[in-house]
Structure formats: structure tokens, C-alpha cells
Short mmCIF file of C-alpha atoms and ligand atoms in Angstrom, two decimals:
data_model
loop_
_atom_site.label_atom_id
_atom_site.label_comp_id
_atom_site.label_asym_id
_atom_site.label_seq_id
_atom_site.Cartn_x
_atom_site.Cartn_y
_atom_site.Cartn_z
CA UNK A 1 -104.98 81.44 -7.51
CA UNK A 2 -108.83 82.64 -8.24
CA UNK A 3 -107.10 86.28 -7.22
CA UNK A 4 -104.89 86.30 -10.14
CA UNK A 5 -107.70 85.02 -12.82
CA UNK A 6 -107.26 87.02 -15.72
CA UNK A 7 -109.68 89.54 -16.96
CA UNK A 8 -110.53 87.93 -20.15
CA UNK A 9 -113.68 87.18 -22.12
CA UNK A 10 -114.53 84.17 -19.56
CA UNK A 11 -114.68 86.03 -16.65
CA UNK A 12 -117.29 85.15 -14.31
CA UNK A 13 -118.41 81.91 -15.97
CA UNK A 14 -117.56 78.41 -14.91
CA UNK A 15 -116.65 76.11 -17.33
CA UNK A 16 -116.90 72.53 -16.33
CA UNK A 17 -114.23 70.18 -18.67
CA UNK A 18 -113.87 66.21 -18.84
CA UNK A 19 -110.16 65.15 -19.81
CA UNK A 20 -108.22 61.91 -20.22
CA UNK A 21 -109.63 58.12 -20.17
CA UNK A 22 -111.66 56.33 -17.45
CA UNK A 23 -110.89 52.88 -16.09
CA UNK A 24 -113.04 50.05 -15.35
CA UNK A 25 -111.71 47.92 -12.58
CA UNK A 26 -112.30 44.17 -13.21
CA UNK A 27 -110.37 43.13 -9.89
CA UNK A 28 -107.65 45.14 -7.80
CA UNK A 29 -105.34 44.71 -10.29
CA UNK A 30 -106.77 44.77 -13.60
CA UNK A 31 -109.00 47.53 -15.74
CA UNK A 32 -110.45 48.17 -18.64
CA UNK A 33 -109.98 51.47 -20.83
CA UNK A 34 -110.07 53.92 -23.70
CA UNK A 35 -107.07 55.26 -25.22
CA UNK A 36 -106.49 58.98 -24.64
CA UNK A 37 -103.91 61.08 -23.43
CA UNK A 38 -106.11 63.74 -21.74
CA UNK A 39 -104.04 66.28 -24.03
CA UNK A 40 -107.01 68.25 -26.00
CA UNK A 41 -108.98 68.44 -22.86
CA UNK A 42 -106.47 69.65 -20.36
CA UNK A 43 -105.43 72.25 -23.35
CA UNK A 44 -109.27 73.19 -23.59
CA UNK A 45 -109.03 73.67 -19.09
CA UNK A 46 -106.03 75.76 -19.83
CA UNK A 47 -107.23 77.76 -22.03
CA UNK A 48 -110.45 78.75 -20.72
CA UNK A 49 -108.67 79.47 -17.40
CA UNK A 50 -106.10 81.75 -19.54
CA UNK A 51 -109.39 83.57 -21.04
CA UNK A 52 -110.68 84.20 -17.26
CA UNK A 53 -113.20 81.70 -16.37
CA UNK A 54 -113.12 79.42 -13.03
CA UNK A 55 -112.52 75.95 -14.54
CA UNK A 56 -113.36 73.18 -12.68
CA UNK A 57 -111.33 69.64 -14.74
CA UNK A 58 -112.84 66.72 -13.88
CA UNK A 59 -109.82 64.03 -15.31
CA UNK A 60 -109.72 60.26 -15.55
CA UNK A 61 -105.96 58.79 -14.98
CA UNK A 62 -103.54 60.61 -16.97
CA UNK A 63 -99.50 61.52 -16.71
CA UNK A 64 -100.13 65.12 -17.05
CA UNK A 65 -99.58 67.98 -14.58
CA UNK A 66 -103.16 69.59 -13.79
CA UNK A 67 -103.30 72.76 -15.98
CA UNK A 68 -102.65 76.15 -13.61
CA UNK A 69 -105.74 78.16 -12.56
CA UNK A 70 -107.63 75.17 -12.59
CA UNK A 71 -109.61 73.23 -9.88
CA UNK A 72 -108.99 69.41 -10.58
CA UNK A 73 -110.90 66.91 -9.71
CA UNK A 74 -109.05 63.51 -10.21
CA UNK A 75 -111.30 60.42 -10.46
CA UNK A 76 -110.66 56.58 -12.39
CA UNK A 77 -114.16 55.15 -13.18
CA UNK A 78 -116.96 56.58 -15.39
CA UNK A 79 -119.39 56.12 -12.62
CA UNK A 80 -116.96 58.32 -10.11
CA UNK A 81 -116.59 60.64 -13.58
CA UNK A 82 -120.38 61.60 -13.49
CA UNK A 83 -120.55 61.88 -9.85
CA UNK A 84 -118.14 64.44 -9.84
CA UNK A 85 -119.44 66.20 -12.52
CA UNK A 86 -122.78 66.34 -10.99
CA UNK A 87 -120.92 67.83 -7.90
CA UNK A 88 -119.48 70.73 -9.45
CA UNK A 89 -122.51 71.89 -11.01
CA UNK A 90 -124.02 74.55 -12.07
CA UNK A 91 -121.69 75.45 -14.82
CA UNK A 92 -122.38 78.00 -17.87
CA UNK A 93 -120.73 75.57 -20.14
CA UNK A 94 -119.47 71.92 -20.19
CA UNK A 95 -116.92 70.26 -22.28
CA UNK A 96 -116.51 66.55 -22.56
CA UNK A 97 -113.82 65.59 -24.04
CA UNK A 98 -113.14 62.54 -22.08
CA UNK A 99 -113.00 58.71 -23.73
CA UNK A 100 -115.00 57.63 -21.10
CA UNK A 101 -115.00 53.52 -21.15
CA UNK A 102 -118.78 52.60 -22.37
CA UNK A 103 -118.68 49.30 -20.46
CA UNK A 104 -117.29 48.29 -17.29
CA UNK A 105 -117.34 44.46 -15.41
CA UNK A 106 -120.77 43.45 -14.03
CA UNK A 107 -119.13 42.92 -11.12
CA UNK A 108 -115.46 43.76 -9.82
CA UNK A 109 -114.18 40.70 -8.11
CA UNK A 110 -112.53 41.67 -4.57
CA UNK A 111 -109.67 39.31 -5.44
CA UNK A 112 -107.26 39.34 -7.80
CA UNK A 113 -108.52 36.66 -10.33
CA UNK A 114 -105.58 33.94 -10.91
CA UNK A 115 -105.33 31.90 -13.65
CA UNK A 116 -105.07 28.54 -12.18
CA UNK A 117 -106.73 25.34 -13.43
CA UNK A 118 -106.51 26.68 -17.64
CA UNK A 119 -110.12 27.97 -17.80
CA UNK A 120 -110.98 31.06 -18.89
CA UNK A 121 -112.57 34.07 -16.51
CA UNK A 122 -115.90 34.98 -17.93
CA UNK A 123 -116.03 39.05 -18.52
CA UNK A 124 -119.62 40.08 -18.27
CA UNK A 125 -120.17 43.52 -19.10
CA UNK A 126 -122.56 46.47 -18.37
CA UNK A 127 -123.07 49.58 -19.87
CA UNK A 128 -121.43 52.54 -18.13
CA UNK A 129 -123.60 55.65 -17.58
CA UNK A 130 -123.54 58.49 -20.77
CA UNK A 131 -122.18 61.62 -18.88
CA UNK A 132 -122.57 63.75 -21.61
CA UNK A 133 -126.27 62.46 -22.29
CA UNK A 134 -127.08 63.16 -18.84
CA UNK A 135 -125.99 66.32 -18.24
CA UNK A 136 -127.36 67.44 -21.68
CA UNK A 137 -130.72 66.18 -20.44
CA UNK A 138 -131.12 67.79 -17.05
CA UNK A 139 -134.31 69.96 -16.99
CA UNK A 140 -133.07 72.04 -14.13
CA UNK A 141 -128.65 72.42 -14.39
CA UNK A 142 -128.04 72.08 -17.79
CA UNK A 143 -125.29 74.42 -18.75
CA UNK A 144 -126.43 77.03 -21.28
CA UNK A 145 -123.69 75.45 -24.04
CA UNK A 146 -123.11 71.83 -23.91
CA UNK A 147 -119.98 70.29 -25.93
CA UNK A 148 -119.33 66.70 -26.81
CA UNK A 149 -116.73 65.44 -28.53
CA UNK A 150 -117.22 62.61 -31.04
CA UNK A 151 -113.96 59.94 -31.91
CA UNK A 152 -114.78 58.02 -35.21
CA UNK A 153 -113.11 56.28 -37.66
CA UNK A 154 -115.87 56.50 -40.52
CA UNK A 155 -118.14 59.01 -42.13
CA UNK A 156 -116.56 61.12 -39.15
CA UNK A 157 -119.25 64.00 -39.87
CA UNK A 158 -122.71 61.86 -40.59
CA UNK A 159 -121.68 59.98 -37.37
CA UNK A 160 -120.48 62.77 -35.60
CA UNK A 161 -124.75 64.55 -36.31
CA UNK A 162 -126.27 61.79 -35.39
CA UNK A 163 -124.50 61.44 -32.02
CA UNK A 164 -125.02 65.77 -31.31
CA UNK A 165 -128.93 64.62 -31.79
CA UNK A 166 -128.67 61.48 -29.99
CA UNK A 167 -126.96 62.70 -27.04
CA UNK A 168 -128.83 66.42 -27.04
CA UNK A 169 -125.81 68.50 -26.78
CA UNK A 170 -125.30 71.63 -28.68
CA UNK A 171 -122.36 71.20 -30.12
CA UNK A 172 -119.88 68.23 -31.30
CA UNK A 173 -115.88 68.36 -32.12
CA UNK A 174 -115.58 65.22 -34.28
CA UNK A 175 -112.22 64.18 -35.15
CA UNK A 176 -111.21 61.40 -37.06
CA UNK A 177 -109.14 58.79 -34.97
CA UNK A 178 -108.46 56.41 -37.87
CA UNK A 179 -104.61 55.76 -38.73
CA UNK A 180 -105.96 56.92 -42.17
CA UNK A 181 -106.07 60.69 -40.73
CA UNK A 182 -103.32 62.74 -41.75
CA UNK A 183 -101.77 62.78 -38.53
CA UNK A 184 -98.84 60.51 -38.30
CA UNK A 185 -99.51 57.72 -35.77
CA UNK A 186 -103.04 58.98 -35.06
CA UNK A 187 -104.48 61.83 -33.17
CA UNK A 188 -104.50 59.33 -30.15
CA UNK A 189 -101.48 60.72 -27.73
CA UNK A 190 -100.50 63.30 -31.04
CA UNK A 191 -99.68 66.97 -30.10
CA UNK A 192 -101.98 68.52 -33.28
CA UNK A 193 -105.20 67.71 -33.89
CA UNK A 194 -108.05 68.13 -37.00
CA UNK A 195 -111.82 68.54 -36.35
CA UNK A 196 -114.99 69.69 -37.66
CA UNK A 197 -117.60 71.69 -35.40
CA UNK A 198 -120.98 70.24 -35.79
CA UNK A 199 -123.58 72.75 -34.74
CA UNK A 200 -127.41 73.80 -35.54
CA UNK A 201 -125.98 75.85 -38.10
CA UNK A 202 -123.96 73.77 -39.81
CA UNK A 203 -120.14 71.75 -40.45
CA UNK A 204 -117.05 73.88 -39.79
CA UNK A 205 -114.14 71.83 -40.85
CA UNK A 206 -110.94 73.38 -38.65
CA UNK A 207 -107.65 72.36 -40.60
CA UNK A 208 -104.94 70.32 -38.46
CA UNK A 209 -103.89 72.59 -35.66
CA UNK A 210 -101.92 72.16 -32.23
CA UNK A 211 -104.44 70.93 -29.94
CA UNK A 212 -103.52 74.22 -27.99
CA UNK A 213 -104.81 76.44 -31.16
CA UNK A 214 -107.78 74.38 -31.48
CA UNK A 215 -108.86 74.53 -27.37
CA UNK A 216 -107.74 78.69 -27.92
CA UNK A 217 -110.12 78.22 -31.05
CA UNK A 218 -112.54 76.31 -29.29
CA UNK A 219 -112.84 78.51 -25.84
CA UNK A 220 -113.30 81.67 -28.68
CA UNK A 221 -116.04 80.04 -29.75
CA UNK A 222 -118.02 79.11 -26.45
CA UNK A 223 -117.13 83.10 -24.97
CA UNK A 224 -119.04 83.96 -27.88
CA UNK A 225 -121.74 81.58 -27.85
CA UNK A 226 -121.83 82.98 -24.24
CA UNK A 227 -121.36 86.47 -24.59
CA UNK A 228 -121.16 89.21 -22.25
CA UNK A 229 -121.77 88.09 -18.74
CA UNK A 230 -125.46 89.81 -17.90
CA UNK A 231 -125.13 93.08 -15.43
N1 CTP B 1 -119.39 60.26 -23.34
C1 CTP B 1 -119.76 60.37 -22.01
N2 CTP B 1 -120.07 59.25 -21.30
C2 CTP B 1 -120.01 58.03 -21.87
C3 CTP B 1 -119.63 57.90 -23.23
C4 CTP B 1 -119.33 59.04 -23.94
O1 CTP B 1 -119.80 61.49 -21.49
N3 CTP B 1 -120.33 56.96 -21.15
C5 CTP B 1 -119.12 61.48 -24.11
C6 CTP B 1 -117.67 61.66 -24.53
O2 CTP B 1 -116.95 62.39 -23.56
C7 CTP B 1 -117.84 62.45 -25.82
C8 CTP B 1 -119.16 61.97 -26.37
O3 CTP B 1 -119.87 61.41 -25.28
O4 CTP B 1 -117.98 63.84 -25.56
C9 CTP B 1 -119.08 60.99 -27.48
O5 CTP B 1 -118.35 59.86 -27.07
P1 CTP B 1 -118.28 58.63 -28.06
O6 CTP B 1 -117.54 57.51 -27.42
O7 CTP B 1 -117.79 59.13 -29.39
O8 CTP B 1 -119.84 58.30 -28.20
P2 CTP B 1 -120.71 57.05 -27.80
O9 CTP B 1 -122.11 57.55 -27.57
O10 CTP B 1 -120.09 56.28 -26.68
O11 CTP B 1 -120.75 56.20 -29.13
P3 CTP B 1 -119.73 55.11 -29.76
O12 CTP B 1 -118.56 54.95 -28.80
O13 CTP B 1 -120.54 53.88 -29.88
O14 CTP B 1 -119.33 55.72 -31.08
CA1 CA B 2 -117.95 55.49 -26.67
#
């Protein structure tokens, strides 16, 4: 597949995506998880493939077909999410555009828990690891142009900053998930999408789009950022 990459402004660079939820077990039969479709991020794999770049799409469980071109790397926990992540580094850029779960269970119980006797299980949670935060922070393999993406339901762009300085990436795609958004039903599982780019130089606001125009948009973007590939 690599021999029929397409010349396009991507070629030569490896662009590392996260896609799609993550899920916490709590015992063999039972998880915890985000909502998320994988549908922007798997557009965002496609498209850089389309524009020439290796693509390596590290996905949580979703019902999509892995995007052609791309190498996919299926995994179902946050922890297993970073790992592989780590693994397919170095990258020139990285997109995270997964809902990764921020807590899982302390401890994952071998059995499945039954709920005999009328008491409650006690859930005791941890915090997951912060993919994007960690890969934004590496001294040494930090990708040249780091992207989160930031799901609020409030003051969208004041949280959306805070989070791009908190987390040390370069750039954020914010998007409003509240049912308040424009897009009927949500943008959760939704085919379009409606964002603002947070950067150093300012707040793009990118009107409601396909979430195919805005990854097309979006892998523009990051060739430029990149620009030519050095001789
Ligand atoms: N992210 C990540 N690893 C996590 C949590 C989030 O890589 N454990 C990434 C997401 O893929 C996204 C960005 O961080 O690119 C922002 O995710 P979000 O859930 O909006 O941010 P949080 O820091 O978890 O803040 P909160 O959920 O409290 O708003
Ligand atoms: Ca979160």
C-alpha cells in the first residue's frame, strides 16, 4: 500500500492520529467509556494519508472500517492507547482526537462481579494517564506540531486556551459538544462538525462543515505548519 502513497503535500512525514473512545474494564464483562464515534479522527487518518503522509491510527473500539493507506493500531484501554503511541514514535505531527476515558477502576476484578446479597459494588477510581500531555512534554520525541482536541460544553474557547497551555500542545480544535450546538442531536456520532482552532496566534472559528472538510481543512493546515520536507 506504502507503494501507491500519493505524492501530495505530506509526503515523507508521519503523522501519528488517536481516533474513537477508550474503555476501562471494571471486570470481564463490564467497562467504562467516553462517547465518540471515532468519525473526525479516522476522517483526519484519511485524509492525511490522501495528502501523502504514512499515517500510523492508533483507535480505541469503534464500528468503523480502518481508513485505506493507513497503518492501524487497534487497542481498548487508555493505558494500552499511550503505549502504542509511544511505540510508533517518532512522528512529525500528532493528532489526538481520541475521548480517551480520564478514569479507569483501581482495580479490575478477575471475576465478573454479581449482584447477589443487594449491596452495592464499590467503584474506586484512578486517574488514567494524559496521552496528549505526555507526548507534548517529551524533551527528546516530541513531534514538531502537536494537536489536541478539546470537547466542552461551556465557554468552549476560554476552556479550550487554558487546556492548549495546560497540556503544552500547539494547537487545540475545540468543538462544542453541548445539545445547545447547532448540530441536531450533537456533534457526538454527527457526520458535520463546528470548531475553532486555538493557536499562538490566535481563535479561528471554522463554520459547521463535514467532518471530512474539516480533517481536509485541518491536514492543510498541519502541511503548512510543516512545510516542505528539508532536502
Ligand atoms: N487526552 C489524552 N489523554 C487523556 C485525556 C485527554 O490524550 N487521558 C487528550 C484528548 O485526546 C484531547 C485532549 O486531551 O486531544 C483534551 O481532552 P479533554 O477530555 O477535553 O481534556 P481533559 O484534560 O481530560 O479535561 P476535561 O475532560 O476535564 O475537560
Ligand atoms: Ca477528559
Amino acid at each position: 500500500e506504502r507503494l501507491l502513497a500519493p505524492a501530495g503535500p505530506l509526503k515523507g512525514r508521519h503523522l501519528l492520529v488517536t481516533s474513537g473512545p477508550t474503555h476501562e474494564p471494571i471486570d470481564p464483562v463490564r467497562y467504562i467509556a467516553n462517547r465518540s464515534s471515532g468519525k473526525q479522527g479516522h476522517a483526519i487518518a484519511a485524509a492525511a494519508a490522501r495528502a501523502g503522509a504514512q499515517v500510523t491510527l492508533v483507535s480505541g473500539p469503534v464500528s468503523l472500517p480502518d481508513p485505506a493507506g493507513v497503518d492501524v493500531r487497534h487497542v481498548e484501554s487508555a493505558r494500552e492507547m499511550l503505549a502504542a503511541v509511544e511505540a510508533a514514535l517518532p512522528a512529525d505531527a500528532a493528532v489526538f482526537a481520541a475521548a480517551v476515558a480520564d478514569w479507569r477502576a483501581a482495580s479490575e476484578a478477575a471475576e465478573k462481579m454479581k449482584k447477589d446479597g443487594g449491596t452495592l459494588p464499590p467503584l474506586t477510581l484512578t486517574e488514567n494517564p494524559d496521552i496528549l500531555a505526555t507526548i507534548a512534554h517529551l524533551s527528546n520525541r516530541r513531534p514538531r506540531l502537536v494537536v489536541g482536541f478539546a470537547a466542552e460544553t461551556q465557554n468552549v474557547v476560554t476552556y479550550a486556551q487554558a487546556k492548549r497551555a495546560r497540556k503544552g500542545c500547539d494547537w487545540i480544535v475545540a468543538n462544542d459538544v453541548s445539545q445547545r450546538s447547532g448540530i441536531p442531536g450533537g456533534v457526538m456520532g454527527a457526520d458535520s462538525n463546528e470548531v475553532h482552532l486555538i493557536s499562538a496566534e490566535g481563535v479561528e472559528h471554522w463554520p459547521q462543515a463535514s467532518k471530512a472538510d474539516v480533517a481536509e481543512r485541518l491536514v492543510g493546515r498541519i502541511a503548512a505548519a510543516l512545510g516542505p520536507l528539508e532536502a
